[in-house]
Amino acid sequence: QEQLQQSGPGLLRPSQTLSLTCAISGDSVSSNSAAWNWIRQSPSRGLEWLGRIYYRAEWSTDYAESVKSRLTFTADTSKNQFSLQLNSVTPEDTAVYYCAGGWALFSWGQGTPVTVSS
Amino acid sequence: DIVMTQSPDSLAVSLGETATVNCKTSQSVFYSPDNKDSLAWYQQKPGQPPKLLIYGASKRGSGVPARFSGSGAGTDFTLTISGLQAEDVAHYYCQQYYRLPLTFGGGTKVEIK
């Protein structure tokens, strides 16, 4: 089973850009049967799916409507990892961010606590 | 979006007894090409990510003990923990993967009585 290792900063100021990376071992980011998700968790919103990136002859993404205008997912096949960029963060984006693989989410990263505060 | 409603919010069960968590979806999550319900259950302990317990409504994930079982179909699902052990104290969540956006229940906290 694959393992996911997250990296990225945990403290941001409002209006900054959140960048997180999820490195995959035991599977390929460009697998034709995989989907790579980002999910966040906060006391106020619970578990919230942010979107996914996957490869089926070409790269595709799906984003949650609530963050669609600020969110970008990318994949790096040379490093076997995928990334999240969330622009113009506000305190409401404070949460623990997870990467996860699958539709039923079989594997999860360790989580990155992100705090947005001035 | 498919709304996931879990009940109860919390429950306390004696060691060795049975804990039952319910999940209701706002529409059917039955995926006919697979002949399965697209419903998963997760266990989350403090400071850890969720861990997949059940997928396809009733299939145990890799390494998940047999005391965890899932049942139900269509819009009503149940997670049963038979013979509760101390290490089962956690939050439990249901999730549908039938339709985007993926959505989760609000969680059920299971404690020892």
PDB file of C-alpha atoms in Angstrom:
ATOM      1  CA  GLN A   1       0.000   0.000   0.000  1.00  0.00           C
ATOM      2  CA  GLU A   2       1.263   3.445  -0.825  1.00  0.00           C
ATOM      3  CA  GLN A   3       2.517   5.905   1.746  1.00  0.00           C
ATOM      4  CA  LEU A   4       2.085   9.658   1.584  1.00  0.00           C
ATOM      5  CA  GLN A   5       4.455  12.204   3.151  1.00  0.00           C
ATOM      6  CA  GLN A   6       3.367  15.813   3.370  1.00  0.00           C
ATOM      7  CA  SER A   7       5.533  18.909   3.550  1.00  0.00           C
ATOM      8  CA  GLY A   8       4.940  22.627   3.693  1.00  0.00           C
ATOM      9  CA  PRO A   9       4.761  25.584   6.062  1.00  0.00           C
ATOM     10  CA  GLY A  10       2.189  25.768   8.812  1.00  0.00           C
ATOM     11  CA  LEU A  11       1.922  29.497   9.572  1.00  0.00           C
ATOM     12  CA  LEU A  12       0.750  32.106   7.107  1.00  0.00           C
ATOM     13  CA  ARG A  13      -0.427  35.699   7.147  1.00  0.00           C
ATOM     14  CA  PRO A  14      -3.757  36.633   5.565  1.00  0.00           C
ATOM     15  CA  SER A  15      -3.550  37.106   1.763  1.00  0.00           C
ATOM     16  CA  GLN A  16      -0.518  34.803   1.465  1.00  0.00           C
ATOM     17  CA  THR A  17      -0.436  31.593  -0.588  1.00  0.00           C
ATOM     18  CA  LEU A  18      -0.507  28.162   1.041  1.00  0.00           C
ATOM     19  CA  SER A  19       1.706  25.616  -0.723  1.00  0.00           C
ATOM     20  CA  LEU A  20       1.744  21.974   0.337  1.00  0.00           C
ATOM     21  CA  THR A  21       3.333  18.931  -1.258  1.00  0.00           C
ATOM     22  CA  CYS A  22       2.528  15.245  -0.900  1.00  0.00           C
ATOM     23  CA  ALA A  23       5.243  12.753  -1.846  1.00  0.00           C
ATOM     24  CA  ILE A  24       4.096   9.270  -2.841  1.00  0.00           C
ATOM     25  CA  SER A  25       5.909   5.990  -2.213  1.00  0.00           C
ATOM     26  CA  GLY A  26       4.585   2.620  -3.298  1.00  0.00           C
ATOM     27  CA  ASP A  27       2.552   3.959  -6.210  1.00  0.00           C
ATOM     28  CA  SER A  28       2.876   6.345  -9.127  1.00  0.00           C
ATOM     29  CA  VAL A  29       1.319   9.792  -9.218  1.00  0.00           C
ATOM     30  CA  SER A  30       0.555   9.125 -12.898  1.00  0.00           C
ATOM     31  CA  SER A  31      -1.109   5.762 -12.307  1.00  0.00           C
ATOM     32  CA  ASN A  32      -4.146   5.363 -14.548  1.00  0.00           C
ATOM     33  CA  SER A  33      -6.212   3.970 -11.705  1.00  0.00           C
ATOM     34  CA  ALA A  34      -5.312   6.414  -8.933  1.00  0.00           C
ATOM     35  CA  ALA A  35      -6.766   9.691  -7.719  1.00  0.00           C
ATOM     36  CA  TRP A  36      -4.935  12.051  -5.382  1.00  0.00           C
ATOM     37  CA  ASN A  37      -6.991  14.188  -3.054  1.00  0.00           C
ATOM     38  CA  TRP A  38      -6.622  17.106  -0.679  1.00  0.00           C
ATOM     39  CA  ILE A  39      -8.854  17.292   2.384  1.00  0.00           C
ATOM     40  CA  ARG A  40      -8.875  19.663   5.321  1.00  0.00           C
ATOM     41  CA  GLN A  41     -10.300  19.356   8.815  1.00  0.00           C
ATOM     42  CA  SER A  42     -11.328  22.053  11.238  1.00  0.00           C
ATOM     43  CA  PRO A  43     -13.647  22.149  14.258  1.00  0.00           C
ATOM     44  CA  SER A  44     -16.062  24.426  12.430  1.00  0.00           C
ATOM     45  CA  ARG A  45     -16.201  22.631   9.070  1.00  0.00           C
ATOM     46  CA  GLY A  46     -15.322  19.037   9.950  1.00  0.00           C
ATOM     47  CA  LEU A  47     -13.727  16.998   7.171  1.00  0.00           C
ATOM     48  CA  GLU A  48     -13.920  18.973   3.932  1.00  0.00           C
ATOM     49  CA  TRP A  49     -12.837  17.592   0.570  1.00  0.00           C
ATOM     50  CA  LEU A  50     -10.984  20.236  -1.433  1.00  0.00           C
ATOM     51  CA  GLY A  51     -10.459  18.352  -4.668  1.00  0.00           C
ATOM     52  CA  ARG A  52      -8.370  15.843  -6.561  1.00  0.00           C
ATOM     53  CA  ILE A  53      -5.882  15.422  -9.365  1.00  0.00           C
ATOM     54  CA  TYR A  54      -5.548  12.306 -11.518  1.00  0.00           C
ATOM     55  CA  TYR A  55      -4.019  11.072 -14.758  1.00  0.00           C
ATOM     56  CA  ARG A  56      -6.009   9.375 -17.533  1.00  0.00           C
ATOM     57  CA  ALA A  57      -3.914   9.954 -20.665  1.00  0.00           C
ATOM     58  CA  GLU A  58      -3.773  13.569 -19.508  1.00  0.00           C
ATOM     59  CA  TRP A  59      -3.959  15.385 -16.185  1.00  0.00           C
ATOM     60  CA  SER A  60      -7.367  16.303 -14.806  1.00  0.00           C
ATOM     61  CA  THR A  61      -8.511  18.127 -11.696  1.00  0.00           C
ATOM     62  CA  ASP A  62     -11.746  18.521  -9.764  1.00  0.00           C
ATOM     63  CA  TYR A  63     -12.168  21.265  -7.172  1.00  0.00           C
ATOM     64  CA  ALA A  64     -14.694  21.924  -4.438  1.00  0.00           C
ATOM     65  CA  GLU A  65     -16.880  24.894  -5.315  1.00  0.00           C
ATOM     66  CA  SER A  66     -16.134  26.645  -2.021  1.00  0.00           C
ATOM     67  CA  VAL A  67     -12.429  27.116  -2.861  1.00  0.00           C
ATOM     68  CA  LYS A  68     -12.354  26.596  -6.630  1.00  0.00           C
ATOM     69  CA  SER A  69     -11.366  30.163  -7.484  1.00  0.00           C
ATOM     70  CA  ARG A  70      -8.324  30.083  -5.174  1.00  0.00           C
ATOM     71  CA  LEU A  71      -7.081  26.519  -5.587  1.00  0.00           C
ATOM     72  CA  THR A  72      -4.610  24.874  -7.946  1.00  0.00           C
ATOM     73  CA  PHE A  73      -3.366  21.288  -7.949  1.00  0.00           C
ATOM     74  CA  THR A  74      -0.273  20.152  -9.818  1.00  0.00           C
ATOM     75  CA  ALA A  75       1.688  16.918 -10.160  1.00  0.00           C
ATOM     76  CA  ASP A  76       5.410  16.311 -10.616  1.00  0.00           C
ATOM     77  CA  THR A  77       6.124  12.910 -12.139  1.00  0.00           C
ATOM     78  CA  SER A  78       9.899  13.282 -11.755  1.00  0.00           C
ATOM     79  CA  LYS A  79       9.480  13.548  -7.966  1.00  0.00           C
ATOM     80  CA  ASN A  80       6.362  11.360  -7.795  1.00  0.00           C
ATOM     81  CA  GLN A  81       4.437  13.959  -5.844  1.00  0.00           C
ATOM     82  CA  PHE A  82       1.467  16.265  -6.094  1.00  0.00           C
ATOM     83  CA  SER A  83       0.911  19.737  -4.700  1.00  0.00           C
ATOM     84  CA  LEU A  84      -1.707  22.196  -3.544  1.00  0.00           C
ATOM     85  CA  GLN A  85      -1.663  25.976  -3.864  1.00  0.00           C
ATOM     86  CA  LEU A  86      -4.364  27.977  -2.105  1.00  0.00           C
ATOM     87  CA  ASN A  87      -4.231  31.700  -2.815  1.00  0.00           C
ATOM     88  CA  SER A  88      -5.359  34.639  -0.702  1.00  0.00           C
ATOM     89  CA  VAL A  89      -5.718  32.695   2.528  1.00  0.00           C
ATOM     90  CA  THR A  90      -7.851  34.023   5.380  1.00  0.00           C
ATOM     91  CA  PRO A  91      -8.241  32.871   8.997  1.00  0.00           C
ATOM     92  CA  GLU A  92     -11.137  30.691   7.780  1.00  0.00           C
ATOM     93  CA  ASP A  93      -8.545  28.553   5.971  1.00  0.00           C
ATOM     94  CA  THR A  94      -7.005  27.555   9.304  1.00  0.00           C
ATOM     95  CA  ALA A  95      -7.230  23.758   9.450  1.00  0.00           C
ATOM     96  CA  VAL A  96      -5.274  20.537   9.330  1.00  0.00           C
ATOM     97  CA  TYR A  97      -4.635  19.716   5.675  1.00  0.00           C
ATOM     98  CA  TYR A  98      -4.334  16.122   4.476  1.00  0.00           C
ATOM     99  CA  CYS A  99      -3.449  14.493   1.202  1.00  0.00           C
ATOM    100  CA  ALA A 100      -5.110  11.144   0.519  1.00  0.00           C
ATOM    101  CA  GLY A 101      -5.204   8.550  -2.243  1.00  0.00           C
ATOM    102  CA  GLY A 102      -8.208   6.831  -3.782  1.00  0.00           C
ATOM    103  CA  TRP A 103     -11.964   7.392  -3.986  1.00  0.00           C
ATOM    104  CA  ALA A 104     -12.512   5.498  -0.797  1.00  0.00           C
ATOM    105  CA  LEU A 105      -9.474   7.112   0.796  1.00  0.00           C
ATOM    106  CA  PHE A 106      -7.169   4.180   1.371  1.00  0.00           C
ATOM    107  CA  SER A 107      -4.070   6.140   2.292  1.00  0.00           C
ATOM    108  CA  TRP A 108      -3.516   9.441   4.045  1.00  0.00           C
ATOM    109  CA  GLY A 109      -0.625  11.775   4.677  1.00  0.00           C
ATOM    110  CA  GLN A 110       0.265  12.616   8.237  1.00  0.00           C
ATOM    111  CA  GLY A 111      -1.491  15.995   8.120  1.00  0.00           C
ATOM    112  CA  THR A 112      -0.148  19.555   8.177  1.00  0.00           C
ATOM    113  CA  PRO A 113      -1.628  21.983  10.725  1.00  0.00           C
ATOM    114  CA  VAL A 114      -2.019  25.325   8.989  1.00  0.00           C
ATOM    115  CA  THR A 115      -2.720  28.536  10.888  1.00  0.00           C
ATOM    116  CA  VAL A 116      -3.607  31.787   9.156  1.00  0.00           C
ATOM    117  CA  SER A 117      -3.142  34.721  11.479  1.00  0.00           C
ATOM    118  CA  SER A 118      -1.934  38.293  11.345  1.00  0.00           C
TER     119      SER A 118
ATOM    120  CA  ASP B   1     -24.004  17.756  -2.663  1.00  0.00           C
ATOM    121  CA  ILE B   2     -24.809  14.489  -0.896  1.00  0.00           C
ATOM    122  CA  VAL B   3     -25.428  15.225   2.781  1.00  0.00           C
ATOM    123  CA  MET B   4     -24.153  12.659   5.283  1.00  0.00           C
ATOM    124  CA  THR B   5     -25.968  12.495   8.619  1.00  0.00           C
ATOM    125  CA  GLN B   6     -24.360  10.464  11.383  1.00  0.00           C
ATOM    126  CA  SER B   7     -25.902   9.415  14.672  1.00  0.00           C
ATOM    127  CA  PRO B   8     -25.372   9.527  17.544  1.00  0.00           C
ATOM    128  CA  ASP B   9     -22.869  12.350  18.029  1.00  0.00           C
ATOM    129  CA  SER B  10     -21.272  10.323  20.805  1.00  0.00           C
ATOM    130  CA  LEU B  11     -21.758   7.060  22.650  1.00  0.00           C
ATOM    131  CA  ALA B  12     -20.217   5.302  25.612  1.00  0.00           C
ATOM    132  CA  VAL B  13     -19.992   1.526  25.555  1.00  0.00           C
ATOM    133  CA  SER B  14     -18.605  -0.938  28.080  1.00  0.00           C
ATOM    134  CA  LEU B  15     -15.509  -2.920  27.174  1.00  0.00           C
ATOM    135  CA  GLY B  16     -16.478  -6.061  25.301  1.00  0.00           C
ATOM    136  CA  GLU B  17     -19.886  -4.750  24.339  1.00  0.00           C
ATOM    137  CA  THR B  18     -21.121  -3.631  20.906  1.00  0.00           C
ATOM    138  CA  ALA B  19     -20.984  -0.086  19.540  1.00  0.00           C
ATOM    139  CA  THR B  20     -23.254   0.884  16.662  1.00  0.00           C
ATOM    140  CA  VAL B  21     -22.834   4.023  14.544  1.00  0.00           C
ATOM    141  CA  ASN B  22     -25.363   5.058  11.932  1.00  0.00           C
ATOM    142  CA  CYS B  23     -24.999   7.041   8.731  1.00  0.00           C
ATOM    143  CA  LYS B  24     -27.748   8.260   6.442  1.00  0.00           C
ATOM    144  CA  THR B  25     -27.107   9.710   2.996  1.00  0.00           C
ATOM    145  CA  SER B  26     -29.387  12.287   1.351  1.00  0.00           C
ATOM    146  CA  GLN B  27     -29.572  10.156  -1.788  1.00  0.00           C
ATOM    147  CA  SER B  28     -28.663   6.634  -2.801  1.00  0.00           C
ATOM    148  CA  VAL B  29     -24.940   5.946  -3.170  1.00  0.00           C
ATOM    149  CA  PHE B  30     -25.411   2.584  -4.920  1.00  0.00           C
ATOM    150  CA  TYR B  31     -23.060   2.351  -7.910  1.00  0.00           C
ATOM    151  CA  SER B  32     -24.630  -0.163 -10.248  1.00  0.00           C
ATOM    152  CA  PRO B  33     -21.584  -0.914 -12.477  1.00  0.00           C
ATOM    153  CA  ASP B  34     -19.781  -2.276  -9.385  1.00  0.00           C
ATOM    154  CA  ASN B  35     -22.965  -3.499  -7.681  1.00  0.00           C
ATOM    155  CA  LYS B  36     -21.689  -1.811  -4.529  1.00  0.00           C
ATOM    156  CA  ASP B  37     -22.567   1.125  -2.345  1.00  0.00           C
ATOM    157  CA  SER B  38     -19.912   3.857  -2.495  1.00  0.00           C
ATOM    158  CA  LEU B  39     -19.737   4.289   1.271  1.00  0.00           C
ATOM    159  CA  ALA B  40     -16.658   4.187   3.508  1.00  0.00           C
ATOM    160  CA  TRP B  41     -16.011   4.353   7.245  1.00  0.00           C
ATOM    161  CA  TYR B  42     -12.954   5.833   8.923  1.00  0.00           C
ATOM    162  CA  GLN B  43     -11.480   5.789  12.412  1.00  0.00           C
ATOM    163  CA  GLN B  44      -9.589   8.825  13.674  1.00  0.00           C
ATOM    164  CA  LYS B  45      -7.590   8.998  16.878  1.00  0.00           C
ATOM    165  CA  PRO B  46      -6.279  12.299  18.311  1.00  0.00           C
ATOM    166  CA  GLY B  47      -3.351  13.728  16.376  1.00  0.00           C
ATOM    167  CA  GLN B  48      -3.649  11.132  13.614  1.00  0.00           C
ATOM    168  CA  PRO B  49      -5.168  11.155  10.125  1.00  0.00           C
ATOM    169  CA  PRO B  50      -8.344   9.166   9.501  1.00  0.00           C
ATOM    170  CA  LYS B  51      -7.781   5.476   8.818  1.00  0.00           C
ATOM    171  CA  LEU B  52      -9.939   3.558   6.360  1.00  0.00           C
ATOM    172  CA  LEU B  53     -11.899   0.785   8.088  1.00  0.00           C
ATOM    173  CA  ILE B  54     -14.629  -0.124   5.613  1.00  0.00           C
ATOM    174  CA  TYR B  55     -15.242   0.542   1.924  1.00  0.00           C
ATOM    175  CA  GLY B  56     -17.988  -0.566  -0.395  1.00  0.00           C
ATOM    176  CA  ALA B  57     -20.230  -0.339   2.702  1.00  0.00           C
ATOM    177  CA  SER B  58     -19.104  -3.739   4.022  1.00  0.00           C
ATOM    178  CA  LYS B  59     -15.550  -4.609   2.924  1.00  0.00           C
ATOM    179  CA  ARG B  60     -12.850  -4.321   5.561  1.00  0.00           C
ATOM    180  CA  GLY B  61      -9.699  -2.450   4.681  1.00  0.00           C
ATOM    181  CA  SER B  62      -6.265  -4.022   4.843  1.00  0.00           C
ATOM    182  CA  GLY B  63      -5.383  -5.134   8.367  1.00  0.00           C
ATOM    183  CA  VAL B  64      -8.671  -4.021   9.912  1.00  0.00           C
ATOM    184  CA  PRO B  65      -9.770  -6.348  12.736  1.00  0.00           C
ATOM    185  CA  ALA B  66     -12.815  -8.525  12.173  1.00  0.00           C
ATOM    186  CA  ARG B  67     -14.668  -6.860  15.078  1.00  0.00           C
ATOM    187  CA  PHE B  68     -15.305  -3.936  12.732  1.00  0.00           C
ATOM    188  CA  SER B  69     -18.142  -4.551  10.287  1.00  0.00           C
ATOM    189  CA  GLY B  70     -20.207  -2.440   7.949  1.00  0.00           C
ATOM    190  CA  SER B  71     -23.721  -3.014   6.716  1.00  0.00           C
ATOM    191  CA  GLY B  72     -26.579  -1.284   4.986  1.00  0.00           C
ATOM    192  CA  ALA B  73     -27.567  -0.277   1.484  1.00  0.00           C
ATOM    193  CA  GLY B  74     -28.967   2.623  -0.502  1.00  0.00           C
ATOM    194  CA  THR B  75     -29.172   5.460   1.981  1.00  0.00           C
ATOM    195  CA  ASP B  76     -28.844   3.821   5.423  1.00  0.00           C
ATOM    196  CA  PHE B  77     -25.599   2.367   6.713  1.00  0.00           C
ATOM    197  CA  THR B  78     -24.204   1.074   9.987  1.00  0.00           C
ATOM    198  CA  LEU B  79     -20.740   0.573  11.444  1.00  0.00           C
ATOM    199  CA  THR B  80     -20.655  -2.063  14.168  1.00  0.00           C
ATOM    200  CA  ILE B  81     -17.794  -2.620  16.584  1.00  0.00           C
ATOM    201  CA  SER B  82     -18.320  -6.002  18.220  1.00  0.00           C
ATOM    202  CA  GLY B  83     -16.441  -6.525  21.468  1.00  0.00           C
ATOM    203  CA  LEU B  84     -15.233  -2.969  22.010  1.00  0.00           C
ATOM    204  CA  GLN B  85     -11.588  -2.708  23.043  1.00  0.00           C
ATOM    205  CA  ALA B  86      -9.824   0.189  24.731  1.00  0.00           C
ATOM    206  CA  GLU B  87      -7.901   1.006  21.554  1.00  0.00           C
ATOM    207  CA  ASP B  88     -11.198   1.573  19.703  1.00  0.00           C
ATOM    208  CA  VAL B  89     -11.782   4.875  21.512  1.00  0.00           C
ATOM    209  CA  ALA B  90     -11.826   7.325  18.611  1.00  0.00           C
ATOM    210  CA  HIS B  91     -13.986   9.382  16.302  1.00  0.00           C
ATOM    211  CA  TYR B  92     -15.670   7.525  13.454  1.00  0.00           C
ATOM    212  CA  TYR B  93     -16.729   9.085  10.151  1.00  0.00           C
ATOM    213  CA  CYS B  94     -18.703   7.914   7.158  1.00  0.00           C
ATOM    214  CA  GLN B  95     -17.934   9.185   3.665  1.00  0.00           C
ATOM    215  CA  GLN B  96     -19.572   8.777   0.262  1.00  0.00           C
ATOM    216  CA  TYR B  97     -17.568   8.519  -2.935  1.00  0.00           C
ATOM    217  CA  TYR B  98     -20.513   8.048  -5.288  1.00  0.00           C
ATOM    218  CA  ARG B  99     -20.536  11.633  -6.472  1.00  0.00           C
ATOM    219  CA  LEU B 100     -18.312  14.692  -6.294  1.00  0.00           C
ATOM    220  CA  PRO B 101     -17.788  16.483  -4.043  1.00  0.00           C
ATOM    221  CA  LEU B 102     -16.764  13.692  -1.707  1.00  0.00           C
ATOM    222  CA  THR B 103     -18.616  14.345   1.546  1.00  0.00           C
ATOM    223  CA  PHE B 104     -18.220  13.182   5.130  1.00  0.00           C
ATOM    224  CA  GLY B 105     -20.495  12.740   8.094  1.00  0.00           C
ATOM    225  CA  GLY B 106     -20.035  14.922  11.143  1.00  0.00           C
ATOM    226  CA  GLY B 107     -18.469  12.152  13.167  1.00  0.00           C
ATOM    227  CA  THR B 108     -19.336   9.983  16.162  1.00  0.00           C
ATOM    228  CA  LYS B 109     -17.173   9.907  19.263  1.00  0.00           C
ATOM    229  CA  VAL B 110     -16.924   6.440  20.818  1.00  0.00           C
ATOM    230  CA  GLU B 111     -15.842   6.232  24.451  1.00  0.00           C
ATOM    231  CA  ILE B 112     -15.596   3.589  27.153  1.00  0.00           C
ATOM    232  CA  LYS B 113     -18.387   3.524  29.725  1.00  0.00           C
TER     233      LYS B 113
END
